[in-house]
Coordinates of C-alpha atoms in Angstrom, one line a residue:
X1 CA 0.0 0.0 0.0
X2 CA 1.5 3.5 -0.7
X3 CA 0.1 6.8 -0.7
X4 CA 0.3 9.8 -3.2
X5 CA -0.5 13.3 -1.5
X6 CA -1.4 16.7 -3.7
X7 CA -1.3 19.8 -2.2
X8 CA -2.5 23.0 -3.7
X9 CA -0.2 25.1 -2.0
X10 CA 2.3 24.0 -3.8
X11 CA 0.8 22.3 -6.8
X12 CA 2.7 19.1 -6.7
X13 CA 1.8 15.4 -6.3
X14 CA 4.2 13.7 -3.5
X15 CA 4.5 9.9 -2.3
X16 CA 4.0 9.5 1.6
X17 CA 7.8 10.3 1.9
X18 CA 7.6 13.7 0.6
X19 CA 9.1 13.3 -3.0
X20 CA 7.5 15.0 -5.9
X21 CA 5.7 12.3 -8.4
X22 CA 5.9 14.0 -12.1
X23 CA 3.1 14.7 -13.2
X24 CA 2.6 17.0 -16.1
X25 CA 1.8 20.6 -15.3
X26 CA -1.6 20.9 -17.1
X27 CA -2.8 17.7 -15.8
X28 CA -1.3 19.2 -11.9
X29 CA -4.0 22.2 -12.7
X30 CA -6.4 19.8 -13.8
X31 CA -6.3 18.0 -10.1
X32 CA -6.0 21.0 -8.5
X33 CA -9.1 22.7 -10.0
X34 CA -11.1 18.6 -9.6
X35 CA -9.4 18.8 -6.0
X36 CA -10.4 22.1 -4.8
X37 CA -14.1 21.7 -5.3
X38 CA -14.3 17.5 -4.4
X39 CA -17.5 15.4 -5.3
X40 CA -18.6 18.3 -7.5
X41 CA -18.7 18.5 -11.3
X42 CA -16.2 20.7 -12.9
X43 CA -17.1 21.6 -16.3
X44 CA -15.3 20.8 -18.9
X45 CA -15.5 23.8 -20.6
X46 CA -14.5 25.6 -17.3
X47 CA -11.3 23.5 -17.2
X48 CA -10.2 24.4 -20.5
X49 CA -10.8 28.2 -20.3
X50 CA -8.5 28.1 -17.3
X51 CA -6.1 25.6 -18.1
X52 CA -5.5 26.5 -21.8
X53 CA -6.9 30.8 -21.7
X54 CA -4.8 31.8 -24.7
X55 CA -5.0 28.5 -27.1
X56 CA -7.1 26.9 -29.2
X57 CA -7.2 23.5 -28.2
X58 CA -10.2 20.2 -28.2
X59 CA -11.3 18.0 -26.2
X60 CA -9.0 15.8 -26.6
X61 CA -6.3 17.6 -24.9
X62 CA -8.4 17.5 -21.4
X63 CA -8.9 13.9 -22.0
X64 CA -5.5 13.4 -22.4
X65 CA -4.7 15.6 -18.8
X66 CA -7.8 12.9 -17.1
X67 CA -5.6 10.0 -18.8
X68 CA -2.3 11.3 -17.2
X69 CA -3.5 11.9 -14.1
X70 CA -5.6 8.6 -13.7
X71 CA -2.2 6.7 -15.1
X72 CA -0.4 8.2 -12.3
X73 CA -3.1 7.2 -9.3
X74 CA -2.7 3.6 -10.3
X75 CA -6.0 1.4 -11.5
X76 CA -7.3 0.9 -7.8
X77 CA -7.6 4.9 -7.0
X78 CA -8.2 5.8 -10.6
X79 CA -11.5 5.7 -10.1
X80 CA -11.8 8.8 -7.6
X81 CA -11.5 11.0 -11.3
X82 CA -15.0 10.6 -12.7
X83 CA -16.4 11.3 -16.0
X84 CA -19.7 12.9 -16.2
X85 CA -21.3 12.6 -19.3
X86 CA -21.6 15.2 -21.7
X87 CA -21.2 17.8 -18.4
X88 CA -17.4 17.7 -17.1
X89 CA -15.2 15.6 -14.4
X90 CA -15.2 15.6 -10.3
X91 CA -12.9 14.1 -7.6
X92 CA -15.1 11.5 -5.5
X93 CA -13.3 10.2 -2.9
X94 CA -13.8 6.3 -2.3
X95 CA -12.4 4.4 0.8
X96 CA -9.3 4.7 -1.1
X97 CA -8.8 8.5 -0.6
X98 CA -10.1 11.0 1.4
X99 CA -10.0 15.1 1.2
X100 CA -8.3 16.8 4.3
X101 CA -8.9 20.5 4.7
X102 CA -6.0 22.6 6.8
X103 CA -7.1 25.2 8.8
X104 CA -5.2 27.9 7.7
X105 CA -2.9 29.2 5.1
X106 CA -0.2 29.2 7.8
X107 CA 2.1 31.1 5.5
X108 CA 2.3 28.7 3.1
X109 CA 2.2 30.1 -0.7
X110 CA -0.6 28.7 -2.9
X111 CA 0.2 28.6 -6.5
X112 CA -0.9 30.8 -8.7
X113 CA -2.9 28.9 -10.9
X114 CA -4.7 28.1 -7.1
X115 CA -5.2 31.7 -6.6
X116 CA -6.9 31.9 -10.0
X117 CA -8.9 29.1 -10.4
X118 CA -11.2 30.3 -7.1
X119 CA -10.9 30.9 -3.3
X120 CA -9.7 27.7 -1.1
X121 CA -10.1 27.7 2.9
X122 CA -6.3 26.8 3.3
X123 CA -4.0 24.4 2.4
X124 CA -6.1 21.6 0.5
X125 CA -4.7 17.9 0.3
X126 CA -6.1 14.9 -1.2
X127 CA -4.6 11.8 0.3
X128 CA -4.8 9.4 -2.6
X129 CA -4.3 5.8 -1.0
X130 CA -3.2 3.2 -4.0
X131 CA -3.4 -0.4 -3.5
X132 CA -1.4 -2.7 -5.1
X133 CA -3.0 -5.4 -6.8
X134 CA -0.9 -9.2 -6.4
X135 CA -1.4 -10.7 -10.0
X136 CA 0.8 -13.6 -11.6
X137 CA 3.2 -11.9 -14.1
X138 CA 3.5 -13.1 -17.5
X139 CA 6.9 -14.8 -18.2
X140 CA 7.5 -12.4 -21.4
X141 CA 6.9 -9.2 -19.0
X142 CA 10.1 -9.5 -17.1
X143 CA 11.8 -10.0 -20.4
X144 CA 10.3 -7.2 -21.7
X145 CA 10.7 -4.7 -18.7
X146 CA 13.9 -6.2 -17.4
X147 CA 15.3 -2.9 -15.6
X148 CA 19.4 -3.8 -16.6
X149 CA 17.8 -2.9 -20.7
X150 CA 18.4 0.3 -22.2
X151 CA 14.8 1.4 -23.0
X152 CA 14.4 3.3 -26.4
X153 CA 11.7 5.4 -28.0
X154 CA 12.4 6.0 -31.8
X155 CA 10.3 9.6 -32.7
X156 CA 8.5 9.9 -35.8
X157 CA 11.4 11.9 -38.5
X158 CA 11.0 14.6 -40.0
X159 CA 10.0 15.0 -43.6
X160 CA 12.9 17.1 -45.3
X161 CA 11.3 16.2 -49.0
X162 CA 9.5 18.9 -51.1
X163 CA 6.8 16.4 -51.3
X164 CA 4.4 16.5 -47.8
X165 CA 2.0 13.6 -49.3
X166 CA 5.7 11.7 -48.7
X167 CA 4.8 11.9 -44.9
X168 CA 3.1 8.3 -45.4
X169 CA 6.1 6.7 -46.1
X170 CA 8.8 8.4 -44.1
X171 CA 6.1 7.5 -41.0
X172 CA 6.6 3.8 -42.4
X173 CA 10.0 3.5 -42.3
X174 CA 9.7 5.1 -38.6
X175 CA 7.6 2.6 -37.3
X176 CA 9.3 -0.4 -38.8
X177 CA 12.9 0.9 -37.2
X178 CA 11.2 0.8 -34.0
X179 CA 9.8 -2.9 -34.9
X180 CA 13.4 -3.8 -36.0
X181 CA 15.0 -2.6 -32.5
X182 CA 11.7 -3.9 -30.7
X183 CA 12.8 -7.6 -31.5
X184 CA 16.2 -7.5 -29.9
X185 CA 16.1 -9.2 -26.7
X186 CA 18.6 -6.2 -25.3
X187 CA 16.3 -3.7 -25.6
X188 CA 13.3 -2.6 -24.1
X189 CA 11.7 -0.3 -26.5
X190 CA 8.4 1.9 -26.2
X191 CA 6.1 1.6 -28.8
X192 CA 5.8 4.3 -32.0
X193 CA 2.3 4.5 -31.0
X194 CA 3.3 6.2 -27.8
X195 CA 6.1 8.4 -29.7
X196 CA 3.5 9.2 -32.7
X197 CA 0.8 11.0 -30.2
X198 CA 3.3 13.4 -29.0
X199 CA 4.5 14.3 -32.8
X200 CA 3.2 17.8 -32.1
X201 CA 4.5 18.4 -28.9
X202 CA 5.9 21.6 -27.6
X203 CA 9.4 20.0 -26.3
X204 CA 12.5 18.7 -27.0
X205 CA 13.3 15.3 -27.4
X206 CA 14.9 14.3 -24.8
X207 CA 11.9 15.9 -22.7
X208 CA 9.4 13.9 -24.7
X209 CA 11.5 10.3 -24.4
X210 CA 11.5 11.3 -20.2
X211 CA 7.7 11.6 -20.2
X212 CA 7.8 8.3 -21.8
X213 CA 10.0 6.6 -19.8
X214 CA 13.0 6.0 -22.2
X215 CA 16.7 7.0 -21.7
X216 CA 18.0 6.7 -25.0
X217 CA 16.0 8.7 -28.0
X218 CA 16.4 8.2 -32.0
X219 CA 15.7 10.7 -33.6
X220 CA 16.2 11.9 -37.4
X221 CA 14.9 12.9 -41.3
X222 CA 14.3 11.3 -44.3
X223 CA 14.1 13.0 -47.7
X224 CA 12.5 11.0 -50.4
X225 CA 12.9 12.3 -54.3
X226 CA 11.4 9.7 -56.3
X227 CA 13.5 6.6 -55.9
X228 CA 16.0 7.9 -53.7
X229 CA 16.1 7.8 -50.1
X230 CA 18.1 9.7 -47.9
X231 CA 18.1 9.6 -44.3
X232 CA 19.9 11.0 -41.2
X233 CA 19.5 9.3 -38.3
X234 CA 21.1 9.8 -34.4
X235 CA 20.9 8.3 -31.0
X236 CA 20.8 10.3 -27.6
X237 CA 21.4 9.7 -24.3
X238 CA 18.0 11.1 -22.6
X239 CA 20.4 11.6 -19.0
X240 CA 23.2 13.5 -20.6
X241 CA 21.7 15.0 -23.5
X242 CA 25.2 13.9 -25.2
X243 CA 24.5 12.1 -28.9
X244 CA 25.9 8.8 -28.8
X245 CA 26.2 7.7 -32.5
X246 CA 25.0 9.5 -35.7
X247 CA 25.0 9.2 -39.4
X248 CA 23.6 9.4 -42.7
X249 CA 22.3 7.2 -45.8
X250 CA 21.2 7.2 -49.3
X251 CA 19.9 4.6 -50.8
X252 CA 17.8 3.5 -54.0
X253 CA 14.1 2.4 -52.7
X254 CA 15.0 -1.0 -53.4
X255 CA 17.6 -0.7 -50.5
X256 CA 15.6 1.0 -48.1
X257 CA 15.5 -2.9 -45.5
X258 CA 19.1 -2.6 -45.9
X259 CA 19.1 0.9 -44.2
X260 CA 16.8 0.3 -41.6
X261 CA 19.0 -3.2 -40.9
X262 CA 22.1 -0.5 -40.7
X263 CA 20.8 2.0 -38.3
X264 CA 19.5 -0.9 -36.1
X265 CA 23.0 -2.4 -36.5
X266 CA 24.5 0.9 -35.5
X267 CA 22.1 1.7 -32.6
X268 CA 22.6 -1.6 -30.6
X269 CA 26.3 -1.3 -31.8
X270 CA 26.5 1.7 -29.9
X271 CA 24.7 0.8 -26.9
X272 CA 27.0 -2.5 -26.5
X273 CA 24.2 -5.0 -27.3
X274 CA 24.6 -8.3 -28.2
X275 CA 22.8 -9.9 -30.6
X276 CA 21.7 -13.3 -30.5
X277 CA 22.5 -15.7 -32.8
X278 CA 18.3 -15.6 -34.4
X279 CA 18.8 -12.4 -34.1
X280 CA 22.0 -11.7 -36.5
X281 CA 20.5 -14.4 -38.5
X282 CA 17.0 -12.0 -38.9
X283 CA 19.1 -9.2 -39.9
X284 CA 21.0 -11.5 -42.3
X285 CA 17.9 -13.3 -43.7
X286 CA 15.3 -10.6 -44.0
X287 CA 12.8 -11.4 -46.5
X288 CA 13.4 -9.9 -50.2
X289 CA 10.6 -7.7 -50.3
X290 CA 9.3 -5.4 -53.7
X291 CA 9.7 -1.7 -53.0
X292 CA 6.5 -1.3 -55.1
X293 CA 4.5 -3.3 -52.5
X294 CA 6.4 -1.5 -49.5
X295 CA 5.5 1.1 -50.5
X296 CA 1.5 0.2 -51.0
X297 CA 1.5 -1.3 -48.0
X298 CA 2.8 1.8 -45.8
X299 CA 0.1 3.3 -47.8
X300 CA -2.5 0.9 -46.4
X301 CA -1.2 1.8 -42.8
X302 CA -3.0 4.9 -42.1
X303 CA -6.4 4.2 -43.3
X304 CA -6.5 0.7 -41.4
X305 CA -5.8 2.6 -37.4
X306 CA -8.8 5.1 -38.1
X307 CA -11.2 2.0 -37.4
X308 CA -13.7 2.6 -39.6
X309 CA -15.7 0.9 -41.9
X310 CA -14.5 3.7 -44.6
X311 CA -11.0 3.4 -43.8
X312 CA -10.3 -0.6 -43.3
X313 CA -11.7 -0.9 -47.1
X314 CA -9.6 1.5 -48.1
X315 CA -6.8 0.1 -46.3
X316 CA -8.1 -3.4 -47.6
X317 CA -7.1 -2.7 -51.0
X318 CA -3.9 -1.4 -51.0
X319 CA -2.6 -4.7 -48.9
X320 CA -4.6 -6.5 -51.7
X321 CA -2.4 -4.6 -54.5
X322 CA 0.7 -5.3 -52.5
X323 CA -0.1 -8.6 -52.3
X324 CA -0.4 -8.9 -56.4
X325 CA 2.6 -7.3 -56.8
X326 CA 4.4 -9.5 -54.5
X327 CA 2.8 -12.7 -53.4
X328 CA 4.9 -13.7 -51.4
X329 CA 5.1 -10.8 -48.8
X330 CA 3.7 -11.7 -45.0
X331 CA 3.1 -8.3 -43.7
X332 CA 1.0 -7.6 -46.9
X333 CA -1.1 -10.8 -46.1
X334 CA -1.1 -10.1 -42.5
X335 CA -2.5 -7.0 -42.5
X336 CA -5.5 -7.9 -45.5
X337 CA -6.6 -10.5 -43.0
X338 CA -6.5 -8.0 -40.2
X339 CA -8.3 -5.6 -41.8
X340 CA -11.1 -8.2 -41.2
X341 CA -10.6 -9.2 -37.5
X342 CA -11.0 -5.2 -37.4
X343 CA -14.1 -5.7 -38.4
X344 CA -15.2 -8.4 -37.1
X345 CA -14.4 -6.9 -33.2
X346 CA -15.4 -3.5 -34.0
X347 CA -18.6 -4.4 -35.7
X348 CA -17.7 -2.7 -38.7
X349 CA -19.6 -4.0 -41.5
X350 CA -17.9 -7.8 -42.6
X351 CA -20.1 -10.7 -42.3
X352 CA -18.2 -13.8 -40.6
X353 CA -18.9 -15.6 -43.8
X354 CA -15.7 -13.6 -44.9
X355 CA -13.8 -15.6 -41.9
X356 CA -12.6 -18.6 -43.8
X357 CA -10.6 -16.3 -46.4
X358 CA -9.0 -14.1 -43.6
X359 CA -8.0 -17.5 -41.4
X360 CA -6.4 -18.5 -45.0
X361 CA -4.8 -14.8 -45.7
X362 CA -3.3 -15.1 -41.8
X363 CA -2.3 -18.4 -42.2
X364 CA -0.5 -17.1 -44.9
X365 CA 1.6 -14.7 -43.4
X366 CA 2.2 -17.1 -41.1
X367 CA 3.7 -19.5 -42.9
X368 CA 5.6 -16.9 -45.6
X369 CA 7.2 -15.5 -42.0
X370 CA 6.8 -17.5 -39.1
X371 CA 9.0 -15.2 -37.0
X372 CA 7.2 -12.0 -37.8
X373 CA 5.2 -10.8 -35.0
X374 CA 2.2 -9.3 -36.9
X375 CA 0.7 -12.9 -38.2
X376 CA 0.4 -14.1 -35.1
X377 CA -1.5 -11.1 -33.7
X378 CA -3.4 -11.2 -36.8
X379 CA -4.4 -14.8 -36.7
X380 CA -4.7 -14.2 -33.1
X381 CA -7.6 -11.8 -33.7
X382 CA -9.4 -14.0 -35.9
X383 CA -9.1 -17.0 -34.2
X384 CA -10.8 -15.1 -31.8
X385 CA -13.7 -13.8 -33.9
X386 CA -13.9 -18.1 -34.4
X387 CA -14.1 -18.3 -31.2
X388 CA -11.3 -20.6 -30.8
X389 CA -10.0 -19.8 -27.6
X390 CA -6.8 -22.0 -27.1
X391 CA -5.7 -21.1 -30.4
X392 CA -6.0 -17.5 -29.9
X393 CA -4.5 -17.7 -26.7
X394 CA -1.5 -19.4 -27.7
X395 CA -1.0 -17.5 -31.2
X396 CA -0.8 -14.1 -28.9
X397 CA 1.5 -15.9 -26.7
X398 CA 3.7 -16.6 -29.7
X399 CA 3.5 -12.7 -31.6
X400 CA 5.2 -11.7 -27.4
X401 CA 7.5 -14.6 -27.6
X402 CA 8.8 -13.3 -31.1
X403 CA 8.8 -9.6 -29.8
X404 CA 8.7 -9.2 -25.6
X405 CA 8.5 -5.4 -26.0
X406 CA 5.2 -6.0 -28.5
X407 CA 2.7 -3.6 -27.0
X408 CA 0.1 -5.1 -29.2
X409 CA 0.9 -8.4 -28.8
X410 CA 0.0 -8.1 -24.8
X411 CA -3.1 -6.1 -25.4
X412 CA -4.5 -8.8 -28.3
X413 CA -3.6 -11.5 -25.3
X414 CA -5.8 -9.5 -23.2
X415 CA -8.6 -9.3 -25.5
X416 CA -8.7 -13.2 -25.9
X417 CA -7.6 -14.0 -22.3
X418 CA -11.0 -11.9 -21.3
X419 CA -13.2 -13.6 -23.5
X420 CA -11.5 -17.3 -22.7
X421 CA -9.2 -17.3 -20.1
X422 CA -7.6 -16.1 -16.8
X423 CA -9.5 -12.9 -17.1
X424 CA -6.7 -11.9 -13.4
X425 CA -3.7 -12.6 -16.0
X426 CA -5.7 -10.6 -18.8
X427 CA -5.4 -7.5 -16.8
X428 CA -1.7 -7.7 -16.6
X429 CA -1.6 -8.5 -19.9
X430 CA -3.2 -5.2 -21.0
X431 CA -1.6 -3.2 -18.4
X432 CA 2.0 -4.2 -19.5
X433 CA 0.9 -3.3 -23.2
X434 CA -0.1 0.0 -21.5
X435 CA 3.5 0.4 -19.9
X436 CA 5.3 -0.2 -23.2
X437 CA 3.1 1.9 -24.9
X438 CA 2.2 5.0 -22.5
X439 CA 0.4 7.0 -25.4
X440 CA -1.8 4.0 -26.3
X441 CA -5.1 3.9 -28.4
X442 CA -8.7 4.0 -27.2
X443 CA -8.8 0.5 -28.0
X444 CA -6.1 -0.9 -25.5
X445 CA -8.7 1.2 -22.4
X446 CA -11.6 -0.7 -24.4
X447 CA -9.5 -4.2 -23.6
X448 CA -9.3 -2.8 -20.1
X449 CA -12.7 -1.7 -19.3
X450 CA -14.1 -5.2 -20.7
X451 CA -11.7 -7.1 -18.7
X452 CA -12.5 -5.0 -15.1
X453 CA -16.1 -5.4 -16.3
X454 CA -16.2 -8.9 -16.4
X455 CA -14.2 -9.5 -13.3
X456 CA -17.6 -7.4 -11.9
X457 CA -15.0 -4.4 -11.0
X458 CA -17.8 -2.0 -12.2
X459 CA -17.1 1.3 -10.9
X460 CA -13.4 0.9 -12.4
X461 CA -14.7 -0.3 -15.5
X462 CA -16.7 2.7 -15.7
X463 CA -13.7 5.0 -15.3
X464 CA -11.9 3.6 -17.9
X465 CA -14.8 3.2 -20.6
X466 CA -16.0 6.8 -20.1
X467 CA -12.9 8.0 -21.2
X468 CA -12.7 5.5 -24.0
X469 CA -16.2 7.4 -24.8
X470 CA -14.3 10.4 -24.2
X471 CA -11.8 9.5 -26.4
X472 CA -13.8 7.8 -29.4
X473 CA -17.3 8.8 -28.9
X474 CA -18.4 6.6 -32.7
X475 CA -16.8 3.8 -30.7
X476 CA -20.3 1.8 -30.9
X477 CA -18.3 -1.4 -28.8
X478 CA -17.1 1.1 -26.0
X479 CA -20.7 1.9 -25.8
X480 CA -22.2 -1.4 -25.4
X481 CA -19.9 -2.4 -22.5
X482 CA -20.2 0.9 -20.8
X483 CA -24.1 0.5 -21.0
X484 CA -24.0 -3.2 -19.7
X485 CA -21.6 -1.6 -16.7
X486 CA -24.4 1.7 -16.2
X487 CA -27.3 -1.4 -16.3
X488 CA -24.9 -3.5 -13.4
X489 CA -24.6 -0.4 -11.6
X490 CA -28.0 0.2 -11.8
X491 CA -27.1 3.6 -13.0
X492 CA -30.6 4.8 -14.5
X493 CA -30.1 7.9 -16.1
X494 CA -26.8 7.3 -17.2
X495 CA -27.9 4.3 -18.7
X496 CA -30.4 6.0 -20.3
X497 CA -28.3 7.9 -21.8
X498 CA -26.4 5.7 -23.3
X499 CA -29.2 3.3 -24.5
X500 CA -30.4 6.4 -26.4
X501 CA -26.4 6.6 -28.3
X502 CA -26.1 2.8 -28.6
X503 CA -29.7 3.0 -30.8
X504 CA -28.8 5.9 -32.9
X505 CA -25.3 4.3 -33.8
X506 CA -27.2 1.3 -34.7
X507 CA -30.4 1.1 -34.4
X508 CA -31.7 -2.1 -35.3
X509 CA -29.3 -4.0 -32.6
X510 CA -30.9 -6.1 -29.9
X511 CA -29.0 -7.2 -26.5
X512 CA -29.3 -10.9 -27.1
X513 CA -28.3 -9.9 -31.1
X514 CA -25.5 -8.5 -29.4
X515 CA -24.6 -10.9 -26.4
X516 CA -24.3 -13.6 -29.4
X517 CA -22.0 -12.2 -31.6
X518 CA -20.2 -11.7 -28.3
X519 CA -16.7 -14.5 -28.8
X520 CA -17.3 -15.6 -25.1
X521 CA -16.2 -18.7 -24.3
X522 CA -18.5 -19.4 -20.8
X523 CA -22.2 -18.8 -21.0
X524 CA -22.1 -17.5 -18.2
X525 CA -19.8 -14.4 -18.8
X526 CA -22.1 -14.4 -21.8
X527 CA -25.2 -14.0 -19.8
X528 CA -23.4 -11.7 -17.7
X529 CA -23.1 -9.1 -20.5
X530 CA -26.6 -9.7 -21.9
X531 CA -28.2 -9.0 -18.3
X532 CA -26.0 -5.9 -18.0
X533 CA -27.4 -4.1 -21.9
X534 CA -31.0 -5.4 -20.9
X535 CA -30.5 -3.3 -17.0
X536 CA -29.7 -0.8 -19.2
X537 CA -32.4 -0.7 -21.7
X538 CA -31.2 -2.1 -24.4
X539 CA -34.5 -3.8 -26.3
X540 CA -34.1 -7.8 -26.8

């Protein structure tokens, strides 16, 4: 047990010794505004005049402050941040944290962001009591967090071509240098999801690999002219601020695995890493893969993560076109069979009658690259959607055996293990995906809030799927488990509510419809969620 204190005199969030626990400053001002008027909802639009009163910023940067500061509480006193819909956010304290009011000032200064967010009776505290939850680890998270590893965050380079439409492909090449150095048992690395959300983010880099827990950065450009690649590329220590290797390269397209072979060479050269024997034999045996199809595949990329009927289509045909031009590349047939275990999850649009082909397109991938992480999640997913548990299970155990820093890989574990499994061991699953990917997607706090759902852990289920609501608010799945939580909670107008989106989303769905297309392996879990969308009003 260990207790995290914030006091609004100072505006900083310390353990129970005293020391400061970073915290971002928007998200301190968020707490401090939730914290000076406890139980009470705090507007969202009251929170962003004061935080942000000179910028133009959404939503989405508030829900990002909730996300940090619920991260940094820990999942058993996350839930004292609630999410009101459609209104704002309020600090309830639950037997795990209690407001304590001073009774004076006693000459201690209180920030100014205090002084101007309202009047405070003296030093306000909120005692913040976290619980630590005893959960078997996974044998691949201790390889994967294993605190001797230097731990790496590769940010997205910058385009230096005259072309912008080349930001595609210079993204590409990003992510699949961070999938290179994720596969090296000597590194830890965070996941280009995580480095991607902060693109746009007013601070250095070293700032931004700190706030994501790395302490080395890579960091570079790429400048595309037709055929020709050309790329500079560097490595940082975070600590010092001191570069630690650098260099350039200018290739033909054709060459382009060849460079991203070289600066992974060079980065765990530099670092003192040593590779494996599978490991130099990867680098030395990489797959012969048509620049053509690289390059429609990196195309495909984008379209596929907006999860959407629209977009996975899209995205469905360029991995198709990759695929003619070169059969026999695995990432081009691992993604096309994604693109319907997207769908089928997600409820966007494929009928299961498609499932056979995608099985076969996974399969595929599979067998062109047995090694390559991204099949196994793929056929992971769909063995899912065939509801064929073990098999799912064990393919997501394979993509983190392949890759232990896979972020995805732990999350797609999670999503199987909470339909068929050790639902205890599917919440550590998720949660290390979380820690090797801080900045992660709506969908890994979807895996979560299922998984605390069915282990009947409402009220932190409903913390996490509001702000997957928050977050994605066309997310129609998010919706339905949120509901079926509201309905167990016997939360009546919030249920309401959300009856009323779930039926304008899609308004011919039914709650037994819904609990059957459900992959649940136990009736019973399956009943669970029906019971919960009927509590809530959902029709039969």
């Amino acid at each position: 047990m260990g207790q995290l204190w914030f006091d609004l005199s100072s505006g900083e969030l310390r353990d129970a010794d005293g020391g400061a626990v970073e915290l971002r400053r928007q998200s301190g001002e968020v707490l401090a505004m939730l914290a000076e008027r406890p139980t009470q909802t705090v507007p969202k639009e009251e929170l962003i005049d004061a935080i942000w009163p000179d910028v133009a910023v959404t939503d989405d940067s508030l829900v990002q402050c909730i996300g940090d500061i619920r991260r940094t509480l820990g999942p058993e006193a996350r839930a004292c941040i609630q999410t009101v819909p459609r209104r704002g956010y309020r600090l309830v304290p639950t037997e795990a944290g209690e407001a304590i009011a001073g009774g004076g000032t006693g000459g201690r200064r209180r920030s100014a962001f205090a002084r101007a967010t309202g009047p405070a009776a003296g030093a306000l505290i909120v005692l913040l009591v976290i619980l630590s939850v005893a959960a078997p680890l996974l044998d691949e998270l201790g390889r994967a967090l294993a605190p001797d590893r230097p731990v790496i965050v590769v940010l997205p380079f910058a385009n230096t071509s005259d072309d912008p439409d080349q930001q595609y492909f210079i993204d590409g090449l990003t992510e699949d240098l961070s999938t290179d150095l994720s596969r090296i048992s000597g590194l830890t690395m965070i996941s280009s999801a995580s480095s991607f959300a902060l693109r746009d983010a007013d601070a250095t880099p070293e700032e931004i690999a700190r706030q994501l827990g790395a302490n080395f950065v890579v960091t570079g450009s790429v400048r595309r002219e037709k055929r020709r690649v050309r790329v500079n590329a560097s490595l940082t220590d975070v600590e010092s601020g001191k570069t630690v290797w650098a260099d350039r390269y200018d290739r033909d397209l054709g060459g382009v695995f060849d460079l991203q072979d070289d600066v992974s060479r060079a980065v765990t050269s530099a670092l003192a890493i040593e590779l494996t024997t599978s490991e130099q034999v990867q680098f030395e045996q990489r797959q012969s893969i048509d620049a053509d199809a690289y390059d429609l595949l990196l195309r495909g990329l984008a379209p596929h993560r907006t999860f959407t009927a629209e977009g996975n289509h899209l995205a469905r045909d360029f991995f198709r076109r990759a695929i003619e031009i070169d059969p026999t590349y695995a990432r081009a047939h691992a993604n096309l069979a994604l693109t319907y275990g997207t769908s089928f999850v997600f409820r966007l649009g494929d009928d299961l009658a498609e499932l056979p082909k995608a099985l076969e397109a996974a399969r595929r991938a599979v067998s062109l690259e047995p090694t390559l992480p991204q099949a196994q999640f793929a056929l992971s997913v769909l063995l899912l959607s065939d509801r064929r548990h073990d098999e799912a299970i064990e393919a997501a155990r394979e993509a983190i055996r392949l890759d232990p820093s896979y972020a995805d890989g732990y999350a797609v574990l999670g999503q199987t293990l909470a339909y068929g499994g050790d639902k205890t061991e599917a919440l550590t699953a998720i949660r290390t995906a979380k820690t090797l990917s801080p900045r992660y997607t709506f969908a890994y706090l979807w895996v979560e809030g299922h998984i605390l759902f069915q282990l009947r852990r409402y009220d932190e289920a409903r913390a996490v799927l509001e702000d997957v609501l928050a977050r994605n608010p066309a997310f129609l799945v998010g919706h339905l488990t949120l509901a079926a939580t509201y309905g167990h909670l016997r939360l009546t107008e919030e249920a309401d509510w959300i009856a009323f989106e779930v039926l304008t989303l899609s308004p011919e769905l039914s709650a037994f419809a819904e609990g059957q297309s459900a992959p649940y392996r136990e009736e019973r879990d399956r009943a669970h969620y029906v019971e919960g969308l009927l509590l809530a009003g959902i029709p039969e």
